[in-house]
Amino acid sequence: MRKAFISPTKYVQGENELLNLGYFVKTFGEKALLIANHDDVNRVREKLEKTAEKFGVEFIETNFHGEASRVEASRLQELAKKESCDCIIGLGGGKAIDTAKVVAEGKNLIIVPTIVATDAPTSHSAVLYTEAGEFDDYAYFMQSPSVVLIDTTIIAQAPTRFLVSGMGDALSTYFEARATSRAFANVNAGLPCGAREGVCPPAKSTNTALALAKLCYETLLEDGYKAKEASDLNVVTPALENIIEANILLSGLGFESGGLAAIHAIHDGLTILHDAHGATHGEKVAFGVICQLILENAPSKELYEVLDFSLSIGLPVCLEDIGVKSITDEQLTEVAEKSCIPEESIHSMPFTVDVEQVKAAIMAADALGRNYKLRKQAK
């Protein structure tokens, strides 16, 4: 059996860690292309200026247009060549980070998230969109980022919704890795650039990835609520540090090397609902967790543990929580059909899943979550 595990070369996390960014740039050279929007740069400009002066490096600002598109990536690649940049930095949210991955093509790449809303920063993949913001394709690179640098002081200053959304994304990690492991399904860790064309054979998950995914879940249960409280106060505490690590490192390694299953497939199905467009990725994923547990007929204790955790930090437990107050059978069928297309991760479940099963799971999860929340509110 061929197994695979992938991770960043270096992960560094701490208060005011951005002040050390120049040190990591210096390991590649003296000039870095900084892919970030103006707002994110202005939020951290003082730290950028201090680290540039301390380590003798230069940041080339890019006026990032805000969309992770092929056109934007091509423009920035030309700029990097013109300026003779030694490395690429992606600073900000998901689209700036994904654009940096495409520009760097897996080499000399530093990722600096300013929010922890998803587990994408550590991965060797990126999501591409059209100039109009519509989904285009996934891109895979030969390696994960060279450095992932997390300034927890910056994260603590971000809106708490981003942290909670990241916990929603991280909540799926163990359950999908567990399902993938039971199914002996393939994982993204075995997918270098070009693997879709058969350049590289598929790979299964490792025990290491499953262990990290389990630790991710345990950390959420232990420190999730405490971290949310710290984020509300914009302060860094040990609990917040642990959840930042869980949202980015444990979940990032867990999903990519442990595998995705029904949860993210159902998330993808839910994206066709217009009313759900206001919900974040992690919020839709959190509801997908309940759907997968229904599909698996998971033990009641586990299901209620997830519901209690989600309610404690404000994650969705029913369709209304993601903005969907009503849904027709036709809409539900469309969601389930999109969740079950051949290339979706739902086929990594340890049993065959069809459209009718997904429809039933969504309806049951919605009713269960809605009623459980009402009972909790009535107490």
CSV table of C-alpha atoms in Angstrom, one decimal:
chain,number,residue,atom,x,y,z
A,1,MET,CA,0.0,0.0,0.0
A,2,ARG,CA,1.3,3.4,-1.0
A,3,LYS,CA,0.9,6.0,1.7
A,4,ALA,CA,1.7,9.8,1.7
A,5,PHE,CA,2.1,12.6,4.1
A,6,ILE,CA,2.8,16.3,3.2
A,7,SER,CA,3.5,19.3,5.3
A,8,PRO,CA,5.2,22.8,5.2
A,9,THR,CA,8.9,22.9,5.7
A,10,LYS,CA,8.6,25.1,8.7
A,11,TYR,CA,5.6,26.3,10.8
A,12,VAL,CA,6.2,29.1,13.3
A,13,GLN,CA,3.5,30.6,15.6
A,14,GLY,CA,3.7,33.3,18.3
A,15,GLU,CA,2.9,36.8,19.5
A,16,ASN,CA,4.3,39.5,17.3
A,17,GLU,CA,6.0,36.8,15.1
A,18,LEU,CA,5.6,39.1,12.0
A,19,LEU,CA,8.6,41.0,13.3
A,20,ASN,CA,10.7,37.9,12.3
A,21,LEU,CA,9.4,37.8,8.8
A,22,GLY,CA,12.5,39.4,7.5
A,23,TYR,CA,14.6,36.5,8.9
A,24,PHE,CA,12.8,34.0,6.8
A,25,VAL,CA,12.9,36.2,3.7
A,26,LYS,CA,16.7,36.4,4.3
A,27,THR,CA,17.0,32.6,4.0
A,28,PHE,CA,16.0,33.0,0.3
A,29,GLY,CA,17.6,36.4,-0.5
A,30,GLU,CA,16.8,40.1,0.0
A,31,LYS,CA,13.7,40.8,-1.9
A,32,ALA,CA,10.2,39.4,-1.5
A,33,LEU,CA,7.0,39.9,-3.6
A,34,LEU,CA,4.3,40.7,-1.0
A,35,ILE,CA,0.9,39.5,-2.2
A,36,ALA,CA,-1.8,41.2,-0.1
A,37,ASN,CA,-4.5,43.8,-0.3
A,38,HIS,CA,-4.0,47.3,0.9
A,39,ASP,CA,-6.2,46.9,4.0
A,40,ASP,CA,-4.1,43.9,5.2
A,41,VAL,CA,-0.8,45.6,4.5
A,42,ASN,CA,-1.9,48.7,6.3
A,43,ARG,CA,-2.9,46.7,9.4
A,44,VAL,CA,0.6,45.4,9.7
A,45,ARG,CA,2.7,48.0,8.0
A,46,GLU,CA,4.5,49.1,11.2
A,47,LYS,CA,5.7,45.5,11.8
A,48,LEU,CA,6.6,45.1,8.1
A,49,GLU,CA,8.7,48.2,8.2
A,50,LYS,CA,10.5,47.1,11.4
A,51,THR,CA,11.3,43.6,10.2
A,52,ALA,CA,12.5,45.0,6.8
A,53,GLU,CA,14.9,47.4,8.5
A,54,LYS,CA,16.1,44.8,11.1
A,55,PHE,CA,17.0,42.1,8.5
A,56,GLY,CA,17.8,44.3,5.5
A,57,VAL,CA,15.1,43.0,3.2
A,58,GLU,CA,12.7,44.7,0.8
A,59,PHE,CA,9.0,44.0,0.3
A,60,ILE,CA,7.6,44.7,-3.2
A,61,GLU,CA,3.9,45.5,-2.7
A,62,THR,CA,1.6,44.3,-5.5
A,63,ASN,CA,-1.8,46.0,-5.2
A,64,PHE,CA,-3.4,42.6,-5.1
A,65,HIS,CA,-6.7,42.8,-7.0
A,66,GLY,CA,-8.5,40.5,-4.6
A,67,GLU,CA,-9.3,37.5,-6.8
A,68,ALA,CA,-7.3,34.3,-7.0
A,69,SER,CA,-7.5,34.1,-10.8
A,70,ARG,CA,-5.1,32.9,-13.5
A,71,VAL,CA,-5.0,36.4,-14.9
A,72,GLU,CA,-3.9,37.9,-11.6
A,73,ALA,CA,-1.4,35.2,-10.9
A,74,SER,CA,0.2,35.7,-14.3
A,75,ARG,CA,0.4,39.4,-13.7
A,76,LEU,CA,2.1,38.9,-10.4
A,77,GLN,CA,4.5,36.3,-11.8
A,78,GLU,CA,5.7,38.8,-14.3
A,79,LEU,CA,6.1,41.4,-11.6
A,80,ALA,CA,8.2,38.9,-9.5
A,81,LYS,CA,10.5,38.3,-12.5
A,82,LYS,CA,10.8,42.0,-13.3
A,83,GLU,CA,11.7,42.9,-9.7
A,84,SER,CA,14.0,39.8,-9.4
A,85,CYS,CA,12.2,38.7,-6.2
A,86,ASP,CA,13.8,35.9,-4.2
A,87,CYS,CA,10.6,34.6,-2.6
A,88,ILE,CA,6.8,35.1,-2.6
A,89,ILE,CA,4.8,36.1,0.5
A,90,GLY,CA,1.0,35.5,0.7
A,91,LEU,CA,-0.3,37.7,3.5
A,92,GLY,CA,-4.0,38.0,4.4
A,93,GLY,CA,-7.0,35.7,3.8
A,94,GLY,CA,-7.5,32.7,1.6
A,95,LYS,CA,-7.5,34.4,-1.9
A,96,ALA,CA,-4.2,36.2,-1.3
A,97,ILE,CA,-2.7,33.0,0.1
A,98,ASP,CA,-3.9,30.9,-2.8
A,99,THR,CA,-2.7,33.5,-5.3
A,100,ALA,CA,0.8,33.4,-3.7
A,101,LYS,CA,0.8,29.6,-4.0
A,102,VAL,CA,0.1,29.8,-7.8
A,103,VAL,CA,2.7,32.6,-8.3
A,104,ALA,CA,5.4,30.7,-6.3
A,105,GLU,CA,4.6,27.3,-8.0
A,106,GLY,CA,5.6,25.6,-4.8
A,107,LYS,CA,9.0,27.2,-4.4
A,108,ASN,CA,10.3,29.8,-1.9
A,109,LEU,CA,6.9,30.5,-0.5
A,110,ILE,CA,6.0,32.2,2.8
A,111,ILE,CA,2.4,32.2,4.0
A,112,VAL,CA,1.3,34.7,6.6
A,113,PRO,CA,-2.4,34.4,7.5
A,114,THR,CA,-4.1,37.4,9.1
A,115,ILE,CA,-7.2,35.3,9.9
A,116,VAL,CA,-7.7,31.6,10.7
A,117,ALA,CA,-11.0,31.0,9.0
A,118,THR,CA,-9.9,27.9,7.1
A,119,ASP,CA,-7.1,25.2,7.2
A,120,ALA,CA,-5.7,26.1,3.8
A,121,PRO,CA,-2.4,27.9,4.7
A,122,THR,CA,-0.4,24.7,5.2
A,123,SER,CA,-1.6,22.9,2.0
A,124,HIS,CA,0.0,22.4,-1.4
A,125,SER,CA,-3.2,23.2,-3.2
A,126,ALA,CA,-5.0,26.3,-4.2
A,127,VAL,CA,-8.5,27.2,-5.4
A,128,LEU,CA,-8.6,29.2,-8.6
A,129,TYR,CA,-11.5,31.6,-9.6
A,130,THR,CA,-12.4,33.5,-12.8
A,131,GLU,CA,-11.9,37.3,-12.9
A,132,ALA,CA,-15.7,37.4,-12.1
A,133,GLY,CA,-15.2,35.4,-8.9
A,134,GLU,CA,-16.7,32.1,-10.2
A,135,PHE,CA,-15.0,28.8,-9.4
A,136,ASP,CA,-12.4,27.8,-12.0
A,137,ASP,CA,-10.2,24.9,-10.9
A,138,TYR,CA,-8.0,23.4,-8.2
A,139,ALA,CA,-4.2,23.7,-8.5
A,140,TYR,CA,-1.7,21.3,-6.9
A,141,PHE,CA,2.0,22.0,-6.4
A,142,MET,CA,5.0,19.7,-5.8
A,143,GLN,CA,5.4,20.8,-2.2
A,144,SER,CA,3.7,22.7,0.6
A,145,PRO,CA,4.8,26.3,1.6
A,146,SER,CA,8.4,26.7,2.7
A,147,VAL,CA,7.3,28.7,5.8
A,148,VAL,CA,3.9,29.3,7.5
A,149,LEU,CA,4.3,32.2,9.9
A,150,ILE,CA,1.5,33.0,12.3
A,151,ASP,CA,1.4,36.2,14.3
A,152,THR,CA,-1.1,35.4,17.1
A,153,THR,CA,-1.4,39.0,18.1
A,154,ILE,CA,-2.8,39.8,14.6
A,155,ILE,CA,-5.2,36.9,14.7
A,156,ALA,CA,-6.5,38.0,18.1
A,157,GLN,CA,-7.4,41.4,16.6
A,158,ALA,CA,-9.5,39.9,13.8
A,159,PRO,CA,-13.3,39.4,14.1
A,160,THR,CA,-14.2,36.4,16.2
A,161,ARG,CA,-16.4,35.0,13.4
A,162,PHE,CA,-13.3,34.1,11.4
A,163,LEU,CA,-11.9,32.1,14.3
A,164,VAL,CA,-15.2,30.3,14.9
A,165,SER,CA,-15.5,29.6,11.2
A,166,GLY,CA,-12.0,28.1,11.3
A,167,MET,CA,-13.2,25.9,14.1
A,168,GLY,CA,-16.1,24.8,11.9
A,169,ASP,CA,-13.6,23.8,9.2
A,170,ALA,CA,-11.4,22.0,11.7
A,171,LEU,CA,-14.4,20.2,13.2
A,172,SER,CA,-14.7,18.2,10.1
A,173,THR,CA,-11.0,17.0,10.0
A,174,TYR,CA,-11.2,14.0,12.3
A,175,PHE,CA,-14.5,12.7,11.1
A,176,GLU,CA,-13.4,12.8,7.4
A,177,ALA,CA,-10.0,11.4,8.1
A,178,ARG,CA,-11.6,8.6,10.1
A,179,ALA,CA,-14.0,7.8,7.3
A,180,THR,CA,-11.2,7.9,4.7
A,181,SER,CA,-9.0,5.6,6.8
A,182,ARG,CA,-11.8,3.1,7.2
A,183,ALA,CA,-12.4,3.2,3.4
A,184,PHE,CA,-8.7,3.0,2.5
A,185,ALA,CA,-9.5,5.9,0.2
A,186,ASN,CA,-6.9,8.1,-1.5
A,187,VAL,CA,-5.7,11.4,0.0
A,188,ASN,CA,-4.5,14.7,-1.5
A,189,ALA,CA,-1.1,14.3,0.0
A,190,GLY,CA,-0.3,12.0,-3.0
A,191,LEU,CA,-1.2,14.6,-5.6
A,192,PRO,CA,1.7,16.6,-6.9
A,193,CYS,CA,1.1,18.9,-9.9
A,194,GLY,CA,0.0,16.8,-12.9
A,195,ALA,CA,-1.2,13.8,-10.8
A,196,ARG,CA,-4.6,14.1,-12.4
A,197,GLU,CA,-3.1,13.1,-15.7
A,198,GLY,CA,-1.6,10.0,-14.1
A,199,VAL,CA,1.9,11.3,-13.5
A,200,CYS,CA,1.9,9.9,-9.9
A,201,PRO,CA,0.0,6.9,-8.5
A,202,PRO,CA,-2.6,7.6,-5.7
A,203,ALA,CA,-1.8,7.2,-2.0
A,204,LYS,CA,-3.6,6.3,1.2
A,205,SER,CA,-3.5,8.1,4.5
A,206,THR,CA,-1.0,7.5,7.3
A,207,ASN,CA,-1.5,6.7,11.0
A,208,THR,CA,0.2,10.0,11.7
A,209,ALA,CA,-2.4,12.0,9.8
A,210,LEU,CA,-5.2,10.3,11.6
A,211,ALA,CA,-3.6,10.9,15.0
A,212,LEU,CA,-3.2,14.6,14.2
A,213,ALA,CA,-6.8,14.8,13.0
A,214,LYS,CA,-7.9,13.3,16.3
A,215,LEU,CA,-5.8,15.7,18.3
A,216,CYS,CA,-7.4,18.5,16.3
A,217,TYR,CA,-10.9,17.4,17.5
A,218,GLU,CA,-9.8,17.0,21.1
A,219,THR,CA,-8.2,20.4,21.1
A,220,LEU,CA,-11.4,22.0,19.8
A,221,LEU,CA,-13.5,20.4,22.5
A,222,GLU,CA,-11.0,21.4,25.2
A,223,ASP,CA,-10.1,25.0,24.2
A,224,GLY,CA,-12.7,26.1,21.6
A,225,TYR,CA,-15.0,28.1,23.9
A,226,LYS,CA,-12.2,29.6,25.9
A,227,ALA,CA,-10.5,30.7,22.7
A,228,LYS,CA,-13.7,32.4,21.4
A,229,GLU,CA,-13.9,34.3,24.7
A,230,ALA,CA,-10.3,35.5,24.3
A,231,SER,CA,-10.9,36.5,20.7
A,232,ASP,CA,-13.9,38.5,21.7
A,233,LEU,CA,-11.6,40.5,24.0
A,234,ASN,CA,-8.8,40.7,21.4
A,235,VAL,CA,-6.3,39.0,23.7
A,236,VAL,CA,-3.9,36.1,23.3
A,237,THR,CA,-4.3,33.3,25.8
A,238,PRO,CA,-3.0,29.7,25.8
A,239,ALA,CA,-6.4,28.5,24.7
A,240,LEU,CA,-6.4,30.9,21.7
A,241,GLU,CA,-2.9,29.8,20.8
A,242,ASN,CA,-4.0,26.1,20.9
A,243,ILE,CA,-7.1,26.8,18.7
A,244,ILE,CA,-5.0,28.8,16.2
A,245,GLU,CA,-2.7,25.8,15.9
A,246,ALA,CA,-5.7,23.4,15.6
A,247,ASN,CA,-7.4,25.5,12.9
A,248,ILE,CA,-4.3,25.9,10.8
A,249,LEU,CA,-1.7,23.2,11.5
A,250,LEU,CA,-3.6,20.2,12.9
A,251,SER,CA,-6.5,20.6,10.6
A,252,GLY,CA,-4.4,21.5,7.6
A,253,LEU,CA,-2.2,18.4,7.9
A,254,GLY,CA,-5.2,16.4,8.9
A,255,PHE,CA,-7.3,17.2,5.9
A,256,GLU,CA,-4.6,17.0,3.3
A,257,SER,CA,-2.9,13.9,4.5
A,258,GLY,CA,-5.9,12.3,6.3
A,259,GLY,CA,-8.5,12.9,3.5
A,260,LEU,CA,-11.9,14.5,2.9
A,261,ALA,CA,-15.2,12.6,2.8
A,262,ALA,CA,-18.9,13.4,2.9
A,263,ILE,CA,-18.7,16.7,4.9
A,264,HIS,CA,-16.8,18.8,2.3
A,265,ALA,CA,-18.8,17.2,-0.5
A,266,ILE,CA,-22.1,18.3,1.2
A,267,HIS,CA,-20.6,21.7,1.7
A,268,ASP,CA,-20.0,21.9,-2.0
A,269,GLY,CA,-23.6,21.0,-2.6
A,270,LEU,CA,-24.9,23.6,-0.3
A,271,THR,CA,-23.0,26.3,-2.2
A,272,ILE,CA,-25.6,26.2,-4.9
A,273,LEU,CA,-28.2,27.6,-2.5
A,274,HIS,CA,-28.4,31.3,-2.9
A,275,ASP,CA,-29.6,31.8,0.7
A,276,ALA,CA,-26.5,30.1,2.0
A,277,HIS,CA,-24.1,32.5,0.2
A,278,GLY,CA,-23.8,34.6,3.3
A,279,ALA,CA,-22.4,31.7,5.3
A,280,THR,CA,-18.7,31.2,5.4
A,281,HIS,CA,-16.9,28.0,4.3
A,282,GLY,CA,-16.4,26.8,7.9
A,283,GLU,CA,-20.0,27.5,8.8
A,284,LYS,CA,-21.4,25.4,6.0
A,285,VAL,CA,-18.8,22.7,6.8
A,286,ALA,CA,-20.0,22.6,10.4
A,287,PHE,CA,-23.5,21.7,9.3
A,288,GLY,CA,-22.0,19.1,7.0
A,289,VAL,CA,-20.4,17.4,10.0
A,290,ILE,CA,-23.8,16.7,11.4
A,291,CYS,CA,-24.9,15.4,8.0
A,292,GLN,CA,-22.0,12.9,7.8
A,293,LEU,CA,-22.6,11.7,11.3
A,294,ILE,CA,-26.2,11.0,10.3
A,295,LEU,CA,-25.0,9.1,7.2
A,296,GLU,CA,-22.7,7.0,9.4
A,297,ASN,CA,-25.3,6.5,12.1
A,298,ALA,CA,-22.7,7.7,14.6
A,299,PRO,CA,-23.2,7.0,18.3
A,300,SER,CA,-25.7,9.4,19.9
A,301,LYS,CA,-23.0,10.4,22.4
A,302,GLU,CA,-20.7,11.6,19.6
A,303,LEU,CA,-23.5,13.4,17.8
A,304,TYR,CA,-24.6,15.3,20.8
A,305,GLU,CA,-21.0,16.1,21.7
A,306,VAL,CA,-20.7,17.8,18.3
A,307,LEU,CA,-24.0,19.6,18.7
A,308,ASP,CA,-23.1,20.9,22.2
A,309,PHE,CA,-19.7,22.1,21.0
A,310,SER,CA,-21.2,23.8,17.9
A,311,LEU,CA,-23.8,25.6,20.0
A,312,SER,CA,-21.3,26.7,22.6
A,313,ILE,CA,-19.3,28.7,20.1
A,314,GLY,CA,-22.1,29.7,17.7
A,315,LEU,CA,-21.5,27.3,14.8
A,316,PRO,CA,-24.6,26.3,12.7
A,317,VAL,CA,-26.5,23.2,13.6
A,318,CYS,CA,-29.3,23.5,11.1
A,319,LEU,CA,-30.1,24.9,7.6
A,320,GLU,CA,-31.6,28.1,9.0
A,321,ASP,CA,-28.3,28.8,10.8
A,322,ILE,CA,-26.6,29.1,7.4
A,323,GLY,CA,-29.4,31.3,6.0
A,324,VAL,CA,-31.6,28.6,4.4
A,325,LYS,CA,-35.0,29.2,6.1
A,326,SER,CA,-36.9,26.9,3.6
A,327,ILE,CA,-35.8,24.4,0.9
A,328,THR,CA,-37.9,22.7,-1.7
A,329,ASP,CA,-37.5,19.1,-2.7
A,330,GLU,CA,-36.1,20.2,-6.0
A,331,GLN,CA,-33.4,22.3,-4.4
A,332,LEU,CA,-32.6,19.5,-1.9
A,333,THR,CA,-32.2,17.1,-4.9
A,334,GLU,CA,-29.8,19.6,-6.6
A,335,VAL,CA,-27.7,19.9,-3.5
A,336,ALA,CA,-27.5,16.1,-3.1
A,337,GLU,CA,-26.7,15.6,-6.8
A,338,LYS,CA,-23.8,18.1,-6.6
A,339,SER,CA,-22.6,16.4,-3.5
A,340,CYS,CA,-22.5,13.1,-5.3
A,341,ILE,CA,-20.8,14.0,-8.6
A,342,PRO,CA,-18.1,11.4,-9.5
A,343,GLU,CA,-15.1,13.7,-8.5
A,344,GLU,CA,-16.5,14.6,-5.1
A,345,SER,CA,-14.9,13.4,-1.8
A,346,ILE,CA,-18.2,11.8,-0.7
A,347,HIS,CA,-17.0,8.6,-2.5
A,348,SER,CA,-14.2,8.3,0.1
A,349,MET,CA,-16.8,7.2,2.6
A,350,PRO,CA,-16.4,3.5,3.7
A,351,PHE,CA,-19.7,2.7,2.0
A,352,THR,CA,-21.5,3.7,-1.1
A,353,VAL,CA,-23.5,6.9,-0.8
A,354,ASP,CA,-26.2,8.0,-3.3
A,355,VAL,CA,-28.4,11.1,-3.8
A,356,GLU,CA,-31.3,9.8,-1.8
A,357,GLN,CA,-29.1,9.0,1.2
A,358,VAL,CA,-27.7,12.5,1.1
A,359,LYS,CA,-31.1,14.1,0.9
A,360,ALA,CA,-32.3,12.0,3.9
A,361,ALA,CA,-29.1,12.9,5.9
A,362,ILE,CA,-29.6,16.7,5.2
A,363,MET,CA,-33.2,16.6,6.2
A,364,ALA,CA,-32.5,14.5,9.4
A,365,ALA,CA,-29.5,16.7,10.3
A,366,ASP,CA,-31.6,19.8,9.9
A,367,ALA,CA,-34.5,18.5,12.0
A,368,LEU,CA,-32.2,17.1,14.7
A,369,GLY,CA,-30.1,20.3,15.0
A,370,ARG,CA,-33.1,22.6,15.0
A,371,ASN,CA,-34.9,20.7,17.6
A,372,TYR,CA,-31.8,20.2,19.8
A,373,LYS,CA,-31.1,23.9,19.7
A,374,LEU,CA,-34.7,24.7,20.7
A,375,ARG,CA,-34.5,22.3,23.7
A,376,LYS,CA,-31.3,23.9,24.8
A,377,GLN,CA,-32.8,27.4,24.5
A,378,ALA,CA,-35.8,26.3,26.5
A,379,LYS,CA,-33.7,25.2,29.5
